[in-house]
Tab-separated table of C-alpha atoms and ligand atoms in Angstrom:
chain	number	residue	atom	x	y	z
A	1	MET	CA	1.313	-72.458	10.070
A	2	LEU	CA	3.058	-70.023	7.748
A	3	ALA	CA	3.412	-71.312	4.154
A	4	ALA	CA	4.439	-69.873	0.767
A	5	VAL	CA	1.593	-70.818	-1.512
A	6	PHE	CA	2.192	-70.744	-5.298
A	7	SER	CA	-1.272	-70.130	-6.956
A	8	SER	CA	-0.430	-68.974	-10.545
A	9	THR	CA	2.500	-67.979	-12.671
A	10	ARG	CA	4.712	-65.370	-10.854
A	11	ASN	CA	2.329	-65.517	-7.826
A	12	ILE	CA	3.527	-66.644	-4.451
A	13	THR	CA	1.761	-65.617	-1.235
A	14	VAL	CA	3.165	-66.118	2.252
A	15	ARG	CA	0.126	-66.720	4.389
A	16	ASP	CA	-1.374	-68.787	7.244
A	17	TYR	CA	-2.148	-72.301	5.938
A	18	CYS	CA	-4.267	-74.879	7.766
A	19	LEU	CA	-2.743	-78.366	7.913
A	20	ARG	CA	-4.994	-81.362	7.352
A	21	PRO	CA	-4.864	-84.317	9.918
A	22	LEU	CA	-2.118	-86.944	9.327
A	23	GLU	CA	-2.914	-90.282	7.646
A	24	LYS	CA	-1.528	-93.372	9.300
A	25	SER	CA	1.322	-93.644	6.764
A	26	GLU	CA	2.490	-90.035	7.218
A	27	LEU	CA	4.841	-87.932	9.332
A	28	LEU	CA	4.637	-84.289	10.236
A	29	ILE	CA	7.967	-82.615	9.760
A	30	LYS	CA	8.962	-79.214	11.027
A	31	VAL	CA	10.978	-77.842	8.111
A	32	ALA	CA	14.410	-76.617	9.078
A	33	TYR	CA	15.834	-75.616	5.625
A	34	CYS	CA	14.632	-75.918	2.111
A	35	GLY	CA	16.844	-75.379	-0.952
A	36	VAL	CA	15.605	-73.226	-3.906
A	37	CYS	CA	16.124	-75.104	-7.095
A	38	GLY	CA	16.022	-74.270	-10.849
A	39	THR	CA	12.822	-76.415	-10.995
A	40	ASP	CA	11.130	-73.996	-8.526
A	41	ARG	CA	12.088	-71.071	-10.755
A	42	HIS	CA	10.867	-72.927	-13.913
A	43	ILE	CA	7.498	-73.538	-12.210
A	44	TYR	CA	7.308	-69.965	-10.825
A	45	GLU	CA	7.934	-68.540	-14.334
A	46	GLY	CA	5.398	-70.877	-15.940
A	47	ASN	CA	8.074	-73.042	-17.808
A	48	ALA	CA	7.279	-76.231	-15.941
A	49	SER	CA	3.971	-77.562	-14.602
A	50	SER	CA	2.763	-78.229	-11.060
A	51	SER	CA	-0.490	-78.547	-9.166
A	52	LEU	CA	-2.255	-75.296	-8.364
A	53	PRO	CA	-2.345	-74.052	-5.657
A	54	VAL	CA	0.684	-75.778	-4.063
A	55	ILE	CA	3.516	-75.069	-1.574
A	56	LEU	CA	6.760	-75.395	-3.733
A	57	GLY	CA	10.125	-76.514	-2.387
A	58	HIS	CA	11.381	-80.106	-2.773
A	59	GLU	CA	14.886	-80.000	-1.285
A	60	TYR	CA	14.177	-80.027	2.418
A	61	SER	CA	15.179	-81.283	5.799
A	62	GLY	CA	13.745	-80.992	9.217
A	63	VAL	CA	12.686	-82.732	12.446
A	64	ILE	CA	9.723	-85.057	13.015
A	65	THR	CA	7.115	-83.519	15.304
A	66	ASP	CA	4.246	-85.990	14.891
A	67	LYS	CA	3.396	-89.272	13.279
A	68	GLY	CA	0.269	-90.765	11.949
A	69	SER	CA	0.807	-94.187	13.483
A	70	LYS	CA	2.585	-95.255	16.627
A	71	ASP	CA	4.242	-98.087	14.644
A	72	ALA	CA	6.164	-95.803	12.320
A	73	LYS	CA	9.890	-96.661	12.495
A	74	PHE	CA	10.667	-93.057	13.168
A	75	ASP	CA	10.577	-91.243	16.492
A	76	ILE	CA	9.506	-87.733	17.264
A	77	GLY	CA	12.606	-85.599	17.353
A	78	ASN	CA	14.402	-87.601	14.605
A	79	LYS	CA	16.209	-85.513	12.047
A	80	VAL	CA	15.194	-86.358	8.448
A	81	VAL	CA	15.703	-85.432	4.831
A	82	VAL	CA	12.959	-85.866	2.255
A	83	ASP	CA	12.945	-87.638	-1.140
A	84	PRO	CA	10.256	-85.680	-2.906
A	85	ASN	CA	9.503	-88.133	-5.733
A	86	ILE	CA	6.824	-90.637	-4.874
A	87	TYR	CA	6.509	-93.685	-7.130
A	88	CYS	CA	3.334	-95.731	-7.124
A	89	GLY	CA	4.970	-99.198	-7.104
A	90	TYR	CA	2.370	-100.927	-9.284
A	91	CYS	CA	2.390	-99.291	-12.693
A	92	ARG	CA	4.200	-101.068	-15.579
A	93	TYR	CA	7.323	-98.985	-15.159
A	94	CYS	CA	7.536	-99.371	-11.347
A	95	ARG	CA	7.095	-103.148	-11.856
A	96	ILE	CA	10.258	-103.277	-14.014
A	97	GLY	CA	12.378	-101.192	-11.766
A	98	LYS	CA	12.126	-98.000	-13.994
A	99	ILE	CA	10.501	-96.059	-11.243
A	100	ASN	CA	11.469	-92.616	-12.481
A	101	PHE	CA	9.000	-93.253	-15.381
A	102	CYS	CA	6.188	-94.045	-12.959
A	103	GLU	CA	2.850	-93.335	-14.574
A	104	ASN	CA	1.432	-92.094	-11.293
A	105	LEU	CA	4.403	-90.043	-10.162
A	106	LYS	CA	3.756	-87.501	-7.488
A	107	ALA	CA	6.253	-85.058	-6.039
A	108	LEU	CA	6.343	-83.124	-2.850
A	109	GLY	CA	6.835	-79.439	-3.703
A	110	VAL	CA	5.573	-79.922	-7.281
A	111	THR	CA	2.198	-81.747	-7.286
A	112	LEU	CA	1.870	-82.071	-3.451
A	113	ASN	CA	2.665	-79.535	-0.858
A	114	GLY	CA	6.398	-79.280	-0.149
A	115	GLY	CA	9.001	-77.506	1.941
A	116	PHE	CA	8.422	-73.696	1.598
A	117	ALA	CA	6.498	-73.832	4.781
A	118	GLU	CA	6.805	-74.195	8.546
A	119	TYR	CA	5.598	-77.791	8.510
A	120	SER	CA	5.280	-80.474	5.811
A	121	ILE	CA	3.239	-83.736	5.760
A	122	VAL	CA	5.452	-86.403	4.339
A	123	PRO	CA	4.735	-90.070	3.629
A	124	VAL	CA	6.902	-92.360	5.810
A	125	SER	CA	8.349	-93.868	2.571
A	126	GLN	CA	9.856	-90.461	1.663
A	127	ALA	CA	11.658	-89.645	4.881
A	128	TYR	CA	15.300	-90.665	5.443
A	129	ARG	CA	16.974	-90.350	8.854
A	130	VAL	CA	20.202	-88.513	9.172
A	131	PRO	CA	22.425	-88.519	12.241
A	132	ASN	CA	21.378	-86.285	15.041
A	133	ASP	CA	24.532	-84.218	14.912
A	134	PHE	CA	24.262	-83.760	11.168
A	135	ASP	CA	23.846	-80.183	9.804
A	136	LEU	CA	20.352	-79.905	8.342
A	137	ARG	CA	21.530	-77.329	5.851
A	138	ILE	CA	23.973	-79.880	4.340
A	139	ALA	CA	21.113	-82.435	4.293
A	140	THR	CA	19.072	-80.320	1.862
A	141	PHE	CA	21.628	-81.264	-0.801
A	142	ALA	CA	20.605	-84.903	-0.690
A	143	GLU	CA	18.019	-84.402	-3.507
A	144	PRO	CA	20.107	-82.502	-6.055
A	145	LEU	CA	23.019	-84.800	-5.349
A	146	SER	CA	20.783	-87.867	-5.822
A	147	CYS	CA	19.859	-86.487	-9.293
A	148	CYS	CA	23.538	-85.893	-10.117
A	149	LEU	CA	24.252	-89.558	-9.050
A	150	ARG	CA	21.775	-90.729	-11.763
A	151	GLY	CA	23.617	-88.626	-14.323
A	152	ILE	CA	27.058	-89.922	-13.121
A	153	GLU	CA	25.733	-93.506	-13.609
A	154	HIS	CA	25.184	-92.696	-17.237
A	155	ALA	CA	28.538	-90.986	-17.632
A	156	GLY	CA	30.267	-94.260	-16.647
A	157	ILE	CA	33.504	-92.576	-15.860
A	158	SER	CA	36.650	-94.711	-15.836
A	159	PRO	CA	39.787	-93.919	-13.881
A	160	GLY	CA	42.027	-91.689	-16.046
A	161	ASN	CA	39.200	-90.190	-18.068
A	162	SER	CA	39.224	-86.609	-19.209
A	163	VAL	CA	36.016	-84.886	-18.359
A	164	VAL	CA	34.527	-81.563	-19.292
A	165	ILE	CA	31.709	-80.053	-17.122
A	166	ILE	CA	29.809	-77.161	-18.585
A	167	GLY	CA	28.128	-74.969	-15.936
A	168	GLY	CA	29.456	-74.280	-12.431
A	169	GLY	CA	26.215	-73.784	-10.448
A	170	THR	CA	25.148	-76.212	-7.693
A	171	ILE	CA	24.792	-79.098	-10.107
A	172	GLY	CA	28.068	-78.447	-11.957
A	173	LEU	CA	30.026	-78.124	-8.653
A	174	LEU	CA	28.467	-81.380	-7.347
A	175	MET	CA	29.403	-83.081	-10.632
A	176	VAL	CA	32.997	-81.838	-10.376
A	177	GLN	CA	33.337	-83.655	-7.065
A	178	LEU	CA	31.564	-86.856	-8.187
A	179	VAL	CA	33.788	-86.957	-11.278
A	180	LYS	CA	36.925	-86.473	-9.188
A	181	ASN	CA	35.704	-89.276	-6.825
A	182	ALA	CA	35.235	-91.519	-9.864
A	183	GLY	CA	38.967	-91.118	-10.723
A	184	ALA	CA	38.996	-88.716	-13.617
A	185	SER	CA	42.535	-87.547	-14.290
A	186	ARG	CA	41.589	-84.224	-15.963
A	187	ILE	CA	38.540	-82.145	-15.026
A	188	ILE	CA	37.829	-79.046	-16.976
A	189	LEU	CA	35.073	-76.721	-15.944
A	190	ILE	CA	33.528	-74.236	-18.397
A	191	GLU	CA	31.911	-71.389	-16.398
A	192	PRO	CA	31.917	-67.554	-16.876
A	193	ASP	CA	31.557	-66.458	-13.251
A	194	PRO	CA	35.009	-66.010	-11.539
A	195	HIS	CA	33.746	-67.020	-8.085
A	196	LYS	CA	32.303	-70.219	-9.420
A	197	GLN	CA	35.515	-70.856	-11.441
A	198	LYS	CA	37.605	-70.480	-8.196
A	199	LEU	CA	35.183	-72.774	-6.253
A	200	GLY	CA	35.410	-75.315	-9.014
A	201	ILE	CA	39.208	-75.516	-8.752
A	202	GLU	CA	38.842	-75.779	-4.935
A	203	LEU	CA	36.432	-78.627	-5.274
A	204	GLY	CA	38.463	-80.686	-7.690
A	205	ALA	CA	38.579	-79.143	-11.249
A	206	ASP	CA	42.042	-78.915	-12.821
A	207	TYR	CA	41.286	-76.234	-15.260
A	208	TYR	CA	38.560	-73.696	-16.046
A	209	PHE	CA	37.542	-71.730	-19.000
A	210	SER	CA	35.030	-69.032	-19.604
A	211	SER	CA	32.367	-70.161	-22.067
A	212	ILE	CA	32.949	-67.375	-24.583
A	213	GLU	CA	36.769	-67.627	-24.445
A	214	GLU	CA	38.383	-67.559	-27.811
A	215	GLY	CA	39.873	-70.798	-29.132
A	216	ILE	CA	38.302	-72.761	-26.269
A	217	PHE	CA	37.941	-75.920	-28.432
A	218	GLU	CA	41.621	-75.800	-29.465
A	219	LYS	CA	42.775	-75.204	-25.867
A	220	ILE	CA	40.677	-78.148	-24.531
A	221	ASN	CA	41.900	-80.439	-27.298
A	222	GLU	CA	45.439	-79.486	-26.543
A	223	LEU	CA	44.895	-80.237	-22.822
A	224	THR	CA	43.298	-83.534	-23.365
A	225	ASP	CA	45.096	-84.702	-26.530
A	226	SER	CA	41.767	-84.407	-28.316
A	227	GLN	CA	40.266	-87.033	-26.106
A	228	VAL	CA	37.427	-85.754	-23.914
A	229	ASP	CA	35.921	-88.930	-22.639
A	230	VAL	CA	32.869	-87.404	-21.133
A	231	ALA	CA	31.166	-84.052	-21.459
A	232	ILE	CA	28.422	-83.207	-18.839
A	233	GLU	CA	26.123	-80.319	-19.640
A	234	CYS	CA	24.756	-78.665	-16.499
A	235	VAL	CA	23.310	-75.469	-17.841
A	236	GLY	CA	20.148	-76.404	-19.761
A	237	ASN	CA	20.608	-74.495	-22.925
A	238	LYS	CA	20.878	-75.645	-26.589
A	239	ASP	CA	24.137	-73.711	-27.164
A	240	THR	CA	25.992	-75.502	-24.303
A	241	VAL	CA	24.420	-78.859	-25.372
A	242	ASP	CA	25.926	-78.199	-28.820
A	243	GLN	CA	29.215	-77.284	-27.254
A	244	ALA	CA	29.237	-80.503	-25.215
A	245	ILE	CA	28.616	-82.637	-28.297
A	246	LYS	CA	31.340	-80.829	-30.263
A	247	LEU	CA	33.794	-81.298	-27.295
A	248	ALA	CA	33.332	-85.075	-26.868
A	249	GLY	CA	36.141	-87.064	-28.322
A	250	LYS	CA	36.009	-90.393	-30.244
A	251	GLY	CA	33.756	-92.862	-28.453
A	252	GLY	CA	32.904	-90.076	-26.028
A	253	LYS	CA	29.835	-89.768	-23.888
A	254	ILE	CA	27.658	-86.711	-23.458
A	255	VAL	CA	25.328	-86.303	-20.414
A	256	ILE	CA	22.765	-83.598	-20.983
A	257	PHE	CA	21.874	-82.952	-17.432
A	258	GLY	CA	20.592	-79.326	-17.492
A	259	LEU	CA	16.870	-78.887	-18.280
A	260	ALA	CA	16.411	-76.707	-21.307
A	261	PRO	CA	13.227	-74.608	-21.913
A	262	LYS	CA	10.413	-76.528	-23.702
A	263	ASP	CA	10.869	-74.829	-27.076
A	264	GLN	CA	14.640	-75.469	-27.565
A	265	HIS	CA	15.874	-77.734	-30.319
A	266	ILE	CA	19.340	-78.651	-31.539
A	267	THR	CA	20.612	-79.831	-34.914
A	268	LEU	CA	22.876	-82.894	-35.010
A	269	ASN	CA	25.339	-83.655	-37.668
A	270	LEU	CA	24.744	-87.395	-38.232
A	271	GLN	CA	28.113	-88.155	-39.824
A	272	HIS	CA	29.838	-86.477	-36.874
A	273	LEU	CA	27.942	-88.847	-34.548
A	274	PHE	CA	28.678	-91.814	-36.793
A	275	GLN	CA	32.402	-91.269	-37.222
A	276	ASN	CA	32.909	-90.622	-33.489
A	277	GLU	CA	30.506	-93.184	-32.077
A	278	LEU	CA	29.162	-90.648	-29.703
A	279	LYS	CA	26.795	-91.648	-27.018
A	280	ILE	CA	24.223	-89.081	-25.731
A	281	PHE	CA	22.487	-89.587	-22.439
A	282	ASN	CA	19.890	-87.797	-20.447
A	283	SER	CA	19.123	-88.061	-16.778
A	284	PHE	CA	15.689	-87.909	-15.263
A	285	LEU	CA	15.009	-87.818	-11.473
A	286	ASN	CA	16.736	-89.861	-8.816
A	287	PRO	CA	15.723	-93.581	-8.955
A	288	PHE	CA	17.344	-95.408	-5.941
A	289	THR	CA	20.035	-92.709	-5.444
A	290	ILE	CA	18.865	-90.837	-2.342
A	291	LYS	CA	20.453	-93.211	0.115
A	292	PRO	CA	23.842	-93.083	-1.559
A	293	ALA	CA	23.615	-89.285	-1.764
A	294	ILE	CA	22.909	-89.081	1.983
A	295	ASP	CA	25.865	-91.340	2.725
A	296	LEU	CA	28.217	-89.244	0.615
A	297	LEU	CA	27.084	-86.099	2.450
A	298	THR	CA	27.246	-87.549	5.999
A	299	GLN	CA	30.621	-89.021	5.370
A	300	ASN	CA	31.793	-85.618	4.002
A	301	ARG	CA	32.838	-87.154	0.648
A	302	ILE	CA	31.012	-84.300	-1.147
A	303	LYS	CA	31.457	-80.747	0.143
A	304	VAL	CA	28.536	-78.422	-0.117
A	305	GLN	CA	29.048	-75.829	2.600
A	306	LYS	CA	30.579	-73.237	0.180
A	307	LEU	CA	27.756	-73.764	-2.388
A	308	ILE	CA	25.390	-72.058	0.056
A	309	THR	CA	25.657	-68.357	-0.916
A	310	LYS	CA	22.457	-66.987	0.658
A	311	GLN	CA	19.910	-67.892	3.384
A	312	ILE	CA	16.494	-66.075	3.438
A	313	CYS	CA	13.568	-66.314	5.728
A	314	LEU	CA	10.359	-67.913	4.545
A	315	LYS	CA	8.492	-64.690	4.839
A	316	ASP	CA	10.858	-63.003	2.330
A	317	ILE	CA	10.431	-65.713	-0.314
A	318	ASN	CA	8.042	-63.736	-2.521
A	319	ASN	CA	10.510	-60.832	-2.777
A	320	PHE	CA	13.214	-63.217	-3.620
A	321	PHE	CA	11.374	-64.775	-6.507
A	322	HIS	CA	9.943	-61.606	-7.687
A	323	ASN	CA	13.312	-59.876	-7.886
A	324	ASN	CA	15.118	-62.863	-9.370
A	325	GLY	CA	17.346	-63.447	-6.435
A	326	PHE	CA	18.842	-66.440	-8.186
A	327	ALA	CA	21.290	-64.396	-10.212
A	328	HIS	CA	24.866	-64.425	-8.754
A	329	ASN	CA	23.987	-67.038	-6.142
A	330	ILE	CA	24.821	-70.735	-6.164
A	331	LYS	CA	22.476	-72.381	-3.615
A	332	VAL	CA	19.892	-70.311	-1.729
A	333	LEU	CA	18.283	-71.872	1.295
A	334	ILE	CA	14.997	-70.928	2.799
A	335	ILE	CA	15.490	-70.911	6.570
A	336	ASN	CA	12.669	-71.584	8.992
A	337	ASN	CA	13.669	-70.434	12.425
A	338	ASN	CA	10.293	-69.942	14.071
B	401	ZN	ZN1	15.737	-79.610	-7.205
B	402	ZN	ZN1	4.450	-96.272	-10.868
């Protein structure tokens, strides 16, 4: 089969790849679509680790073409979406339900071969069926949405809250919709790109600001009567994290969702935290949130069609990464139409 093999920093080769035989507990999936994620870019650029060599791509959907055991509860021809994160089930964290801290965590598309390929071997435990009439492009959003659901759990939004979302990429625009569904009364998006601003409004934001806009703090304080209840950072940069902390009102919550580069630090004013009783959260992976994410997508409660701004063929993936095709796109899908 054809696969995009990542072998070292900035080095992806699309080549013929020989699949090993299936184990009893595995399925063979013909990949239909695979989303390209910030994590793939971090790995490609050497800012996040992975196994080497490995087939990247962890946001994928497809159709089952073979199974290791006749008893598997799936049938050949079933449409599925994949949860890439594989928890061991027996380490001390798995045994107390904190599976995202699993000491033996493996991930398809990071430490095991993933979805930038014609086919993928997937453990039965990682496959989730979707309805046969469901668009497999939409299904690729299950993984990023599941991660957002973890972040939203921490945000604990109450009806009537004022929420600021910083960053209007895929994650920010999923967050806008989740925050809206949670009953926020004012949703403010901070994003410089006019197309993303417009999409943000269409998907549920009430106001938008450009990050560098003059007097942005005063304007947001005026809109919210100085009470931003939750600020969600979806960029992964120390300056926007700093902005989120400054924007949160008294008793406010800050969810730092974006993944910042390894060497970034911020300075906190401790009296500011003290006097405002600020609560700062992070969000790591997607424990127990894939199923609700799939339900939100299949029931059309979260809209993702307009987030797909580009589709490219598997064979062109090297070009795409090499020329930083991420810029100006929201979600890019690798399409596998062979
Ligand atoms: Zn991802
Ligand atoms: Zn574990």
